Coordinates of C-alpha atoms and ligand atoms in Angstrom, one line a residue:
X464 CA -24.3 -28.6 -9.9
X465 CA -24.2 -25.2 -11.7
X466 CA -21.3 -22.8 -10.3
X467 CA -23.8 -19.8 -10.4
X468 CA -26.5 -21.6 -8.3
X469 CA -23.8 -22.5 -5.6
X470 CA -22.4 -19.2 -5.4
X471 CA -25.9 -18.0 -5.2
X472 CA -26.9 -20.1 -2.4
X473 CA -23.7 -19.5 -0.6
X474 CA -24.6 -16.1 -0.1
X475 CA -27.8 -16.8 0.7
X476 CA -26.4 -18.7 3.3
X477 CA -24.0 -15.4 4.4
X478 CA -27.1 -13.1 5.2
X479 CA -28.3 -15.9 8.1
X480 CA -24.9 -16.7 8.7
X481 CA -22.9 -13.6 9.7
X482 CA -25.4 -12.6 12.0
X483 CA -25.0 -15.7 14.4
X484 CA -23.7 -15.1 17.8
X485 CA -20.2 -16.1 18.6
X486 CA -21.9 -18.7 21.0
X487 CA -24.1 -20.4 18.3
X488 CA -21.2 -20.4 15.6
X489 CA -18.7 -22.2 18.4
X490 CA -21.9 -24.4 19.0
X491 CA -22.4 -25.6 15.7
X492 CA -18.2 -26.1 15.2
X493 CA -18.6 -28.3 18.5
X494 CA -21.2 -30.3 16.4
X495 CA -19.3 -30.2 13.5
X496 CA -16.2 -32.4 15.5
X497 CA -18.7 -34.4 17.2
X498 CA -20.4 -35.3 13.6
X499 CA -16.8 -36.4 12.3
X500 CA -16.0 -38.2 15.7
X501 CA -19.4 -40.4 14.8
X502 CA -18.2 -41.5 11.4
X503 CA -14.0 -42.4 12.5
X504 CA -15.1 -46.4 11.9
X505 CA -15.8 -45.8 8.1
X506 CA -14.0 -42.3 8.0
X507 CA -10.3 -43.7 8.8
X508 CA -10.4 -47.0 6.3
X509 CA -11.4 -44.5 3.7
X510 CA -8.9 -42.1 3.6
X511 CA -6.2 -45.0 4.8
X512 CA -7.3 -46.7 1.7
X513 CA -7.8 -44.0 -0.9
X514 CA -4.3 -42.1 0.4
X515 CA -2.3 -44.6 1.0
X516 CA -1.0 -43.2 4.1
X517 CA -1.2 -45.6 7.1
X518 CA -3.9 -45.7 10.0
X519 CA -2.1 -44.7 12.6
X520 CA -1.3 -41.1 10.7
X521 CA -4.8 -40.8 9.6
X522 CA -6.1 -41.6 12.9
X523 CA -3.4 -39.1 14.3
X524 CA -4.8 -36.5 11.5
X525 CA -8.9 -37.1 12.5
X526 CA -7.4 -36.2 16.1
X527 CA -5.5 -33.1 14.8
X528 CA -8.9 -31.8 12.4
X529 CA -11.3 -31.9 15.0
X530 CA -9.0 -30.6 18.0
X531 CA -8.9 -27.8 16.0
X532 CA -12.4 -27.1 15.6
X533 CA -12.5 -27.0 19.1
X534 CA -9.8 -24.8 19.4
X535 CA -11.7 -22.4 16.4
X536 CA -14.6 -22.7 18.8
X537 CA -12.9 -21.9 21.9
X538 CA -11.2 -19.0 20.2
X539 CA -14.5 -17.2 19.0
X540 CA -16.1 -17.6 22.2
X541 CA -13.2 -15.7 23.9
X542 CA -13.6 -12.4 21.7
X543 CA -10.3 -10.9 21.4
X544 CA -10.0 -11.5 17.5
X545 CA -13.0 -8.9 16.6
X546 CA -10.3 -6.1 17.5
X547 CA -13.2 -4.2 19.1
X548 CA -11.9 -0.5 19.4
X549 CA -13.5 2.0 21.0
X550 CA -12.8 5.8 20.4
X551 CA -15.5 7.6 22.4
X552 CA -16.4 11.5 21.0
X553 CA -16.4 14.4 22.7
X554 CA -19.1 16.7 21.3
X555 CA -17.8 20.1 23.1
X556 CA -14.0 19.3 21.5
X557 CA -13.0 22.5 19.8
X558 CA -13.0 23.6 17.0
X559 CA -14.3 20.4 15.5
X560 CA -16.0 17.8 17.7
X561 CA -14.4 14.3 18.3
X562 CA -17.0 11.7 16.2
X563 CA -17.7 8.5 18.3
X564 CA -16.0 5.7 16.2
X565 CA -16.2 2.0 16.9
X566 CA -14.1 -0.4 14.4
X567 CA -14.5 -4.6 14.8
X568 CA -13.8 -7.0 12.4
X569 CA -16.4 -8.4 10.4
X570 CA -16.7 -11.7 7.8
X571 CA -15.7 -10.9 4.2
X572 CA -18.3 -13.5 2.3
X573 CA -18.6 -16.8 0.5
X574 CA -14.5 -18.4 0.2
X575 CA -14.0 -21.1 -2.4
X576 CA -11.6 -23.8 -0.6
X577 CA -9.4 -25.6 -2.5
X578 CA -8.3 -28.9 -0.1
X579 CA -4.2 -30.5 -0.2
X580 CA -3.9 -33.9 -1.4
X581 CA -1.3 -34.4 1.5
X582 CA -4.0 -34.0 3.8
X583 CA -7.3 -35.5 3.4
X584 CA -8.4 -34.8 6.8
X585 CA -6.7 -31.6 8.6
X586 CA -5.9 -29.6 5.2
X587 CA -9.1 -30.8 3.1
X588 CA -13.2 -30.6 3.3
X589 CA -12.9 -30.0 7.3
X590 CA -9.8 -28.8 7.5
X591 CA -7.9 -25.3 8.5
X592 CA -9.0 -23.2 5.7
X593 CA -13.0 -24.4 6.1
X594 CA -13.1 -24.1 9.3
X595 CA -11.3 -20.3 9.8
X596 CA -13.5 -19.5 7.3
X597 CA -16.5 -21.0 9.0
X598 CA -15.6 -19.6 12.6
X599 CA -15.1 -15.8 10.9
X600 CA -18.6 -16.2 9.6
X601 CA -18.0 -16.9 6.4
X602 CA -20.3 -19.6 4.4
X603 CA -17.5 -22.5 2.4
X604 CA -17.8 -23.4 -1.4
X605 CA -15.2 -26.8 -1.2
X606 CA -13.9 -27.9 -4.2
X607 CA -13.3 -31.5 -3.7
X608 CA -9.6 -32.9 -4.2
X609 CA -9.9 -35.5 -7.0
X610 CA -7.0 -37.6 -4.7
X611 CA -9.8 -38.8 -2.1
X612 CA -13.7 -38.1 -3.2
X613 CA -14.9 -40.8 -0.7
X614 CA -13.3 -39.1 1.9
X615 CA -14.4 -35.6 1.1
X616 CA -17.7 -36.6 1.0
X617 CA -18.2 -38.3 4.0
X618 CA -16.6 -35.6 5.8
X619 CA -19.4 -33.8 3.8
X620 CA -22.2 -35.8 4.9
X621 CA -21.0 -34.8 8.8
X622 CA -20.5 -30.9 8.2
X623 CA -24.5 -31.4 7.0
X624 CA -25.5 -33.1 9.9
X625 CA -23.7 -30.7 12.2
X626 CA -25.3 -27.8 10.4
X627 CA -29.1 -29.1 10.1
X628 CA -28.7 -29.9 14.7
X629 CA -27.0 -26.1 14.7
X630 CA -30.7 -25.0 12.5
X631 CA -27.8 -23.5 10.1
X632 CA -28.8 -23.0 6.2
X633 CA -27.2 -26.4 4.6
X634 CA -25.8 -24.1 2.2
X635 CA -23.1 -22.8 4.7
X636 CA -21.3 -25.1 3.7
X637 CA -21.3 -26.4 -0.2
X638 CA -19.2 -29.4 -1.6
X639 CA -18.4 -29.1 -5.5
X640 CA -16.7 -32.3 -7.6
X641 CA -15.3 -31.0 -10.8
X642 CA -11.9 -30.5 -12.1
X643 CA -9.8 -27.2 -12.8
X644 CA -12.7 -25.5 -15.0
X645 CA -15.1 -25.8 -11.9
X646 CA -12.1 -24.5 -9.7
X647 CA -11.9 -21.8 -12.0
X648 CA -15.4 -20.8 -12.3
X649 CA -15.5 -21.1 -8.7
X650 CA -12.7 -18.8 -7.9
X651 CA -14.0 -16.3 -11.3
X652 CA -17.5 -15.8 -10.0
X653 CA -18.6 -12.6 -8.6
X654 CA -20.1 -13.7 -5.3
X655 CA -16.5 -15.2 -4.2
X656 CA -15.0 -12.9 -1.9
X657 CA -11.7 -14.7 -1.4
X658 CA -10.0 -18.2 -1.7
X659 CA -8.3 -20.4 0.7
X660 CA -5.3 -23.2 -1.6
X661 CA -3.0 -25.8 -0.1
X662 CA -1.1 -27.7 -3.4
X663 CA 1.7 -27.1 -6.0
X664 CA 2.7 -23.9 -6.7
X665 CA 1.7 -23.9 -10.1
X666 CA -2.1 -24.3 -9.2
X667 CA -1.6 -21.7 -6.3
X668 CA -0.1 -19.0 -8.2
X669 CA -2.8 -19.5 -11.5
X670 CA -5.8 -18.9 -9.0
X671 CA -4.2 -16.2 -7.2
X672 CA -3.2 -14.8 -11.3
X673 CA -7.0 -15.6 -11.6
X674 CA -8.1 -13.7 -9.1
X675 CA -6.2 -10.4 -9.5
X676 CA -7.7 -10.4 -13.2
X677 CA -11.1 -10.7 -12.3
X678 CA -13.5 -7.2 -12.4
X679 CA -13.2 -7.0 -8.4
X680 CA -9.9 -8.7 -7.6
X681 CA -10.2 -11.0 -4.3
X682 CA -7.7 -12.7 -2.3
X683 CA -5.9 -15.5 -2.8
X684 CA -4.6 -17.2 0.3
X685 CA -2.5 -19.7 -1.4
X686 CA 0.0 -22.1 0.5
X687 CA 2.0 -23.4 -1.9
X688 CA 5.1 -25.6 -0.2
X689 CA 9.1 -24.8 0.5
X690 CA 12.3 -26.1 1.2
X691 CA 12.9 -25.4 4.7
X692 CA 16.2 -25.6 4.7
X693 CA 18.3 -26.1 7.8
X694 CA 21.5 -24.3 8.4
X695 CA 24.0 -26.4 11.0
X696 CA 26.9 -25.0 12.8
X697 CA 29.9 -27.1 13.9
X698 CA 29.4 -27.7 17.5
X699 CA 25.8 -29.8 17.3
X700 CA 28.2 -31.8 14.6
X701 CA 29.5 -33.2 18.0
X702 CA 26.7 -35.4 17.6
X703 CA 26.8 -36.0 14.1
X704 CA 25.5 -39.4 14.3
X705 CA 22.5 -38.4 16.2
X706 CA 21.5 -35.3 14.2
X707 CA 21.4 -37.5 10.9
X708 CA 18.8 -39.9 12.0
X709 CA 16.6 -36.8 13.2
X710 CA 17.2 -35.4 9.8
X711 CA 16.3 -38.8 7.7
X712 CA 13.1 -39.3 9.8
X713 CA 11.7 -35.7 9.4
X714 CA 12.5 -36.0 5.7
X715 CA 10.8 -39.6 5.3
X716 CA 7.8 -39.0 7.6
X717 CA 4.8 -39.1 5.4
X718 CA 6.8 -40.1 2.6
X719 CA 8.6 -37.0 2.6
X720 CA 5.2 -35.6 1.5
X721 CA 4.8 -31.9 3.9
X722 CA 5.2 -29.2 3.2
X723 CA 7.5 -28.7 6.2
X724 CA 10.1 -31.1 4.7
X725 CA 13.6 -30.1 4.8
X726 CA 14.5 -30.6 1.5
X727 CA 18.1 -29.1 2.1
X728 CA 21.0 -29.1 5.1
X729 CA 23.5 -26.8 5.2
X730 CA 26.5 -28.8 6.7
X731 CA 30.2 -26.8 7.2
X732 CA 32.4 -28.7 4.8
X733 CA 34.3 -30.6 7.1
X734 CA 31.5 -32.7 8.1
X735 CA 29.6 -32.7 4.7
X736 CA 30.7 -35.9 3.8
X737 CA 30.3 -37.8 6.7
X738 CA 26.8 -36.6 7.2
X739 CA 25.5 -37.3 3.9
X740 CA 26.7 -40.6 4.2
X741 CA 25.8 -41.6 7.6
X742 CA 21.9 -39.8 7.1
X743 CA 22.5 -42.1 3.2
X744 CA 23.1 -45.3 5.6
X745 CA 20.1 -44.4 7.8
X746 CA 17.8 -44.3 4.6
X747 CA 18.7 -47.5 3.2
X748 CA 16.8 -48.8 6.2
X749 CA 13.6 -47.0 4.9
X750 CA 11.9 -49.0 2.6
X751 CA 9.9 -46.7 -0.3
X752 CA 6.0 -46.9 0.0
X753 CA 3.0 -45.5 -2.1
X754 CA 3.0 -42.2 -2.6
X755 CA -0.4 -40.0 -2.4
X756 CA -1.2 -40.1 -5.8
X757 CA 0.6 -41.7 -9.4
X758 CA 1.1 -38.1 -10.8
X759 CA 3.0 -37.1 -7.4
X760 CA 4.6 -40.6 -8.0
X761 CA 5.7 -39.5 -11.4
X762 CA 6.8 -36.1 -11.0
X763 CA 9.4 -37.2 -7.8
X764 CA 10.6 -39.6 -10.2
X765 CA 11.4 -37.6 -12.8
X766 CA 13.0 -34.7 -10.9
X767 CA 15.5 -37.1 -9.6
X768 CA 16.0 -38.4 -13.0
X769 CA 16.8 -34.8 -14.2
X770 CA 18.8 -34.4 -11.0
X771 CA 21.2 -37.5 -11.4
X772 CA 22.1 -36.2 -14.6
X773 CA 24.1 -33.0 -13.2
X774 CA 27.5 -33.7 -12.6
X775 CA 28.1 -30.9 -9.9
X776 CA 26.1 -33.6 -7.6
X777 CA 26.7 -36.8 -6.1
X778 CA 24.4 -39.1 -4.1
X779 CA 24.9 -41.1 -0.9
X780 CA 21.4 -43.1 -1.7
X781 CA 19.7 -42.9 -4.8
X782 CA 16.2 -44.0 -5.0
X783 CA 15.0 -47.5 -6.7
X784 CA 13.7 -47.3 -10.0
X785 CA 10.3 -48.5 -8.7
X786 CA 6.3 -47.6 -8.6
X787 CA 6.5 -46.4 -5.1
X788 CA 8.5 -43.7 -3.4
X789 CA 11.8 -44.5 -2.2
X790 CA 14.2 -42.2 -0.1
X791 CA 17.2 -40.0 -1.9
X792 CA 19.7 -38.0 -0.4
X793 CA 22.4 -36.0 -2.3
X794 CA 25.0 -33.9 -1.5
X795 CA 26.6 -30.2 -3.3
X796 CA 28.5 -27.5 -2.4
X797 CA 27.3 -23.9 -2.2
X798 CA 28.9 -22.6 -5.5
X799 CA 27.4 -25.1 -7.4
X800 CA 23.4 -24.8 -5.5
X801 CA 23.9 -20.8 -5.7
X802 CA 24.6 -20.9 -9.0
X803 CA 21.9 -23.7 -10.4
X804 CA 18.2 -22.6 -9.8
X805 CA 17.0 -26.6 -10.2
X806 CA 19.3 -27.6 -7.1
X807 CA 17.0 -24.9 -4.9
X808 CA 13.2 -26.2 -5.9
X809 CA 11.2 -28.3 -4.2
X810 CA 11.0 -32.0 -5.1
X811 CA 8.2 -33.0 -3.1
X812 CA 8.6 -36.2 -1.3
X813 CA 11.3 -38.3 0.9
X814 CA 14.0 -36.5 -1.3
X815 CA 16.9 -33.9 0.4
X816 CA 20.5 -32.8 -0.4
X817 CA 23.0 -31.5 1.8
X818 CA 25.2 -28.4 1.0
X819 CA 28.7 -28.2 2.2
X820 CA 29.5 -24.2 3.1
X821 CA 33.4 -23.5 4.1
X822 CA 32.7 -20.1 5.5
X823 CA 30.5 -17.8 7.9
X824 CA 30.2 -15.2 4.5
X825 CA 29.3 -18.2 2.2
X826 CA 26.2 -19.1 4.9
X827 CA 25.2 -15.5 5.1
X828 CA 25.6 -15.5 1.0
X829 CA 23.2 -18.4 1.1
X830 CA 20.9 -16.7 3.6
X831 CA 20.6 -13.8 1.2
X832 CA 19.6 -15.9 -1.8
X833 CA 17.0 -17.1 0.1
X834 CA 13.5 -17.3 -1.9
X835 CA 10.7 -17.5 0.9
X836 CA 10.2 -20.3 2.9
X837 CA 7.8 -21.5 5.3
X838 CA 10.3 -22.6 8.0
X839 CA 14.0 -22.0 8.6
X840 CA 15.6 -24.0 11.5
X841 CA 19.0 -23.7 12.9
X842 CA 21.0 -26.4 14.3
X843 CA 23.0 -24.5 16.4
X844 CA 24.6 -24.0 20.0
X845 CA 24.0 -20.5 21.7
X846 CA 27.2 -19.5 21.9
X847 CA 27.3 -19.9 18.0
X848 CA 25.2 -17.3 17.7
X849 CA 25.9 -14.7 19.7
X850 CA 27.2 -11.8 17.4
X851 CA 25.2 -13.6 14.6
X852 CA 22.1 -10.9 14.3
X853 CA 22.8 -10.0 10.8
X854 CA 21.9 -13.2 10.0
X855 CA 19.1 -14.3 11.8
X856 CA 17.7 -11.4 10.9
X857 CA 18.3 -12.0 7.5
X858 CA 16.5 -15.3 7.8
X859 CA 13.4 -13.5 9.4
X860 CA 13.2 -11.8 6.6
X861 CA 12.8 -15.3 4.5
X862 CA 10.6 -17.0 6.6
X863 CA 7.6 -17.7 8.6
X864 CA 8.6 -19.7 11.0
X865 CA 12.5 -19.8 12.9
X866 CA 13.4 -23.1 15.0
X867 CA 15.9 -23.2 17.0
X868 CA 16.5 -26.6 17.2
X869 CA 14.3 -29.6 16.3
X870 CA 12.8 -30.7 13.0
X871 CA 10.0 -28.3 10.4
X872 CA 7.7 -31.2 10.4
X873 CA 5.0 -31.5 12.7
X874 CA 3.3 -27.9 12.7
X875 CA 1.6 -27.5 16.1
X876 CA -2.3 -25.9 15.9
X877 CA -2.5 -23.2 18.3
X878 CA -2.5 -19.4 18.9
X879 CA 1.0 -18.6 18.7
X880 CA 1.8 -20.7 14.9
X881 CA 2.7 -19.1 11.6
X882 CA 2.1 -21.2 8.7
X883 CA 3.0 -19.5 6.3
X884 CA 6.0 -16.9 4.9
X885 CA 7.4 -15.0 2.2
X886 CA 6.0 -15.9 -1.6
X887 CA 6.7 -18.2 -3.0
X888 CA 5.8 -20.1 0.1
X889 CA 2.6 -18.3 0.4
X890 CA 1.0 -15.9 -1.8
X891 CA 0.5 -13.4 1.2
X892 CA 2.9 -13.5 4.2
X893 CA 0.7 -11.6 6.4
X894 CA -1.1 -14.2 7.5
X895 CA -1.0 -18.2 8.5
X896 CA -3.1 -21.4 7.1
X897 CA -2.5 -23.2 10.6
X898 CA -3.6 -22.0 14.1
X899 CA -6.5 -19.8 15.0
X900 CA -5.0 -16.6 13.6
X901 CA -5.9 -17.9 10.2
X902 CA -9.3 -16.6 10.6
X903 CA -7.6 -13.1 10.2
X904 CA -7.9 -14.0 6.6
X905 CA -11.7 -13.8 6.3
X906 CA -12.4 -10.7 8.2
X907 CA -12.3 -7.1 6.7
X908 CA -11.9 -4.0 9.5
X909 CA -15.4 -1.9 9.9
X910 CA -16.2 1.1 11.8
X911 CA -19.2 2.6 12.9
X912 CA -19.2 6.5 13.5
X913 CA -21.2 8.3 15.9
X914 CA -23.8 5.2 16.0
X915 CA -26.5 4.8 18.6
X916 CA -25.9 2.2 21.1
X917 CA -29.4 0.6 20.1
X918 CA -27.9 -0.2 16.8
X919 CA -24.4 -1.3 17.9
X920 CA -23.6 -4.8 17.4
X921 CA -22.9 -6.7 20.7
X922 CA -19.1 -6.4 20.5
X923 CA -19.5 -2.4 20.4
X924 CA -22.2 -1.9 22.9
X925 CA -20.3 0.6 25.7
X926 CA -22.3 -1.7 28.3
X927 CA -20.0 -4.8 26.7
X928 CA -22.4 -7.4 26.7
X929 CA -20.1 -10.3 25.5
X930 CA -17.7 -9.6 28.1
X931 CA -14.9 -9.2 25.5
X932 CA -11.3 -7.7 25.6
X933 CA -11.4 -4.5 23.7
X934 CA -9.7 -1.3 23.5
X935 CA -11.1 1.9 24.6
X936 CA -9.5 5.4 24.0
X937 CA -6.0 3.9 23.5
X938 CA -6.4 0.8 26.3
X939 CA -7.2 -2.6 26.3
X940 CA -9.7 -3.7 28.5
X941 CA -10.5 -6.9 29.6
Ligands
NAP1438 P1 -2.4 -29.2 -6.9 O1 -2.1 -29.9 -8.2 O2 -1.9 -27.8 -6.8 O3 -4.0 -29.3 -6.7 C1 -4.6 -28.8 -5.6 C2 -6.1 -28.4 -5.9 O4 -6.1 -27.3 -6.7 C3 -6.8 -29.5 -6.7 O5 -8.1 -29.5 -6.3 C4 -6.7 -29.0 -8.1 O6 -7.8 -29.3 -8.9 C5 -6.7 -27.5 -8.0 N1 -6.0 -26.8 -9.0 C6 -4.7 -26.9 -9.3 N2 -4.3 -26.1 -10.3 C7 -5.4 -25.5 -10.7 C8 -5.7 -24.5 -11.7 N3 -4.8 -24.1 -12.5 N4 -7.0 -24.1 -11.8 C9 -8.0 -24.6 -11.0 N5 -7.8 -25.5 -10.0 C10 -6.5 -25.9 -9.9 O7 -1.8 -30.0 -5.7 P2 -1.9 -31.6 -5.3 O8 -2.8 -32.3 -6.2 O9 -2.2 -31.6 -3.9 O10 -0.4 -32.1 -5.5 C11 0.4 -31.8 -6.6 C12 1.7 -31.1 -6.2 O11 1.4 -30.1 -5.3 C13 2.7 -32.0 -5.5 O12 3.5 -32.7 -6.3 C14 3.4 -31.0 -4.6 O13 4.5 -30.4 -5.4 C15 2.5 -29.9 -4.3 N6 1.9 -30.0 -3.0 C16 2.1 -29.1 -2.1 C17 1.6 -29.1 -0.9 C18 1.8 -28.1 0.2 O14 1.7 -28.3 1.3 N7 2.1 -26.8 -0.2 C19 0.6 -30.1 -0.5 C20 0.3 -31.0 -1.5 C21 0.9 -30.9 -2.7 P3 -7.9 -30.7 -9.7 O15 -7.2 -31.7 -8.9 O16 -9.3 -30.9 -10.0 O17 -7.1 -30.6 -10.9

């Protein structure tokens, strides 16, 4: 289908679209999860077969993709993210009356979605970026991911069906196959008011490159992966044993293919050793499995290939020469991963190396080099950190995300979640790709002066028809 006649349609679709009710938009996201329930029988096989990744995850994922529909539907319904703010004039204020002003938040247009291969449910046709998109008011050109067309378009197929019971334009929602030049097209054309990504960061950063060069620039909201490394103190070592098989299953769930993986540990040097060997030992008892796609295949095996060829690292399990993807561990000290830039980028799958650090000024050295990373976690006891605010504060400034305790993977939907970090993580910081507040990114401010109530939209009517939180003259309301 021609890009033009898509974009066309698509905001079309935006002049029916943006004026639905906050009711009839978390109706038709309801029907949109009910839709995909109806089709789990052929849905799961599908994306089982043409991801590799077992049933039980994908079955896990179809949960995860329409509980957060749900949650986008819930979260409409309830108001508070217009920002309605009320100012009320004051016609006899001297020497210049007060103007009545009234600001909410309004959808931004047609967004071009580009789905993850790690995620062919809760990160592609249906998934966060859609459906924020869909619950600001925004119509959804998706460009399908070439790693699992089946599944994209069955996942299609339902998002029609929920819009033709909703009486919605089909055009709300548009699926486009194609390859990079449709992508491009797609993100160049004039009707596009801004872009969702989840992939490498070569992809992410050309779009959002693409973007800023086009006649009106438009946003990019790219999510584009990270290291997430974790920092561990000497006291949790206590438990060394423990702490090494949480780290080797975070790193080998999904094949080591998240986002969240933590890619590198920062051990004190006195333990380095024995925790890269006993987390090695616990990854011997992994066995590799397919990977999501051959050129992910290919690309993990050659940047271990490039890796075992530095002589400033040593491994405590390599991975088989083989077709599939097979865990790796390795293990460096700071001077050497401060000084080379290869040591610090993310190889994406079951593939992590731990970094020995002999002092508190060598961790906070670390910290500072810090490029921007989804997550951060610490692994260490409170005491540890009391007096330790110059460098937790350093690592808010690198992150998205701080855990104190636990493992990166696993990224919980909800209100509270940040998804998202400095760049290179993200291409904008400001805002998240999981949890409800990622509707933030398809909403522009707008503010209506001295306008009669008549004409008000429902969230600015002084009677508050919608019964939502807002602020007036300085104070939230509810
Ligand atoms: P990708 O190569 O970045 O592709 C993602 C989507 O963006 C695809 O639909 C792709 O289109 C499109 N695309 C990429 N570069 C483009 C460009 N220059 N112009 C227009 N469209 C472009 O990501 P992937 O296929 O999911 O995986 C490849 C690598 O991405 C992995 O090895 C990994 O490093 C990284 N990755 C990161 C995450 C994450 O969570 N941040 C998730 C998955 C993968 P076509 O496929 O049609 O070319």
């Amino acid at each position: 289908m021609q890009i033009n006649k898509v974009l066309e349609q698509s905001a079309q679709a935006f002049t029916t679209y943006k004026k639905t009710s906050l009711a009839e938009r978390a109706s038709f996201l309801r029907n949109m999860a009910a839709s995909l329930g109806e089709i789990k029988e052929e849905l799961i096989p599908t994306a089982c077969e043409e991801s590799h990744l077992p049933e039980g995850r994908i079955t896990g994922e179809l949960g995860r993709t329409t509980g957060q529909i749900n949650l986008f539907a819930d979260y409409i319904e309830e108001g508070s993210w217009l920002e309605a703010t009320i100012d009320h004039g004051n016609p006899d204020r001297t020497p210049v009356p007060k103007p009545d002003l009234r600001r909410y938040l309004v959808p931004i247009g047609p967004v071009v979605v580009f789905g993850a291969s790690n995620f062919p449910l809760a990160f592609s046709t249906a998934g966060g970026d859609t459906v924020s998109a869909l619950a600001a008011g925004c119509p959804v050109v998706y460009k399908g991911h070439p790693s699992h067309p089946k599944t994209s378009l069955l996942v299609y197929g339902a998002i029609k069906k929920a819009l033709e019971k909703s009486g919605l334009p089909t055009a709300v929602f548009q699926h486009v196959e194609g390859g990079i030049k449709e992508g491009q097209d797609l993100v160049k054309h004039p009707l596009t008011k801004a872009v969702g990504f989840t992939g490498s960061f070569k992809g992410g950063k050309a779009l959002f490159d693409l973007a800023n060069s086009r006649e009106e620039p438009i946003p990019v909201y790219a999510e584009m992966g990270s290291t997430n490394p974790i920092f561990v103190t000497e006291k949790p070592l206590g438990d060394l044993d423990k702490l090494a098989a949480l780290y080797a299953q975070s790193l080998t769930m999904g094949v080591g293919q998240f986002c969240t993986n933590p890619g590198v540990i920062f051990i004190p040097e006195k333990f380095a050793q024995r925790f890269a060997q006993t987390a090695g030992e616990k990854l011997e008892a992994i066995e590799g499995q397919t990977m999501l796609n051959a050129g992910i295949q290919r690309v993990y095996s050659e940047s271990l290939s490039e890796m075992e060829k530095l002589s400033t690292v040593t491994w405590s399990k390599k991975a088989e020469q083989s077709d599939k993807g097979y865990p790796a561990l390795a293990l460096t000290d700071t001077t050497s991963w401060l000084a080379d830039k290869s040591l610090q980028e993310e190889v994406f799958g079951p593939f992590g190396i731990v970094v020995s650090y002999n002092s508190q000024e060598e961790l906070m050295e670390v910290a500072q080099s810090l490029q921007g990373q989804l997550t951060i976690t610490l692994w260490a006891d409170q005491s540890e950190l009391v007096g330790q605010d110059d460098l937790i504060s350093t690592l808010q400034e690198k992150c998205g995300r701080l855990l104190f305790g636990g493992v990166p993977t696993g990224v919980e939907v909800g209100y509270a979640m940040q998804h998202g970090g400095p760049y290179p993580s993200t291409t904008d910081s400001r805002t998240t790709s999981v949890g409800v507040y990622a509707i933030k990114r398809f909403v522009r401010p707008f503010a209506l002066q001295n306008c009669p109530d008549e004409l008000l939209p429902e969230a600015l009517k002084e009677a508050n028809p919608l019964g939502i939180p807002r602020t007036m003259d300085g104070k939230l309301v509810s």
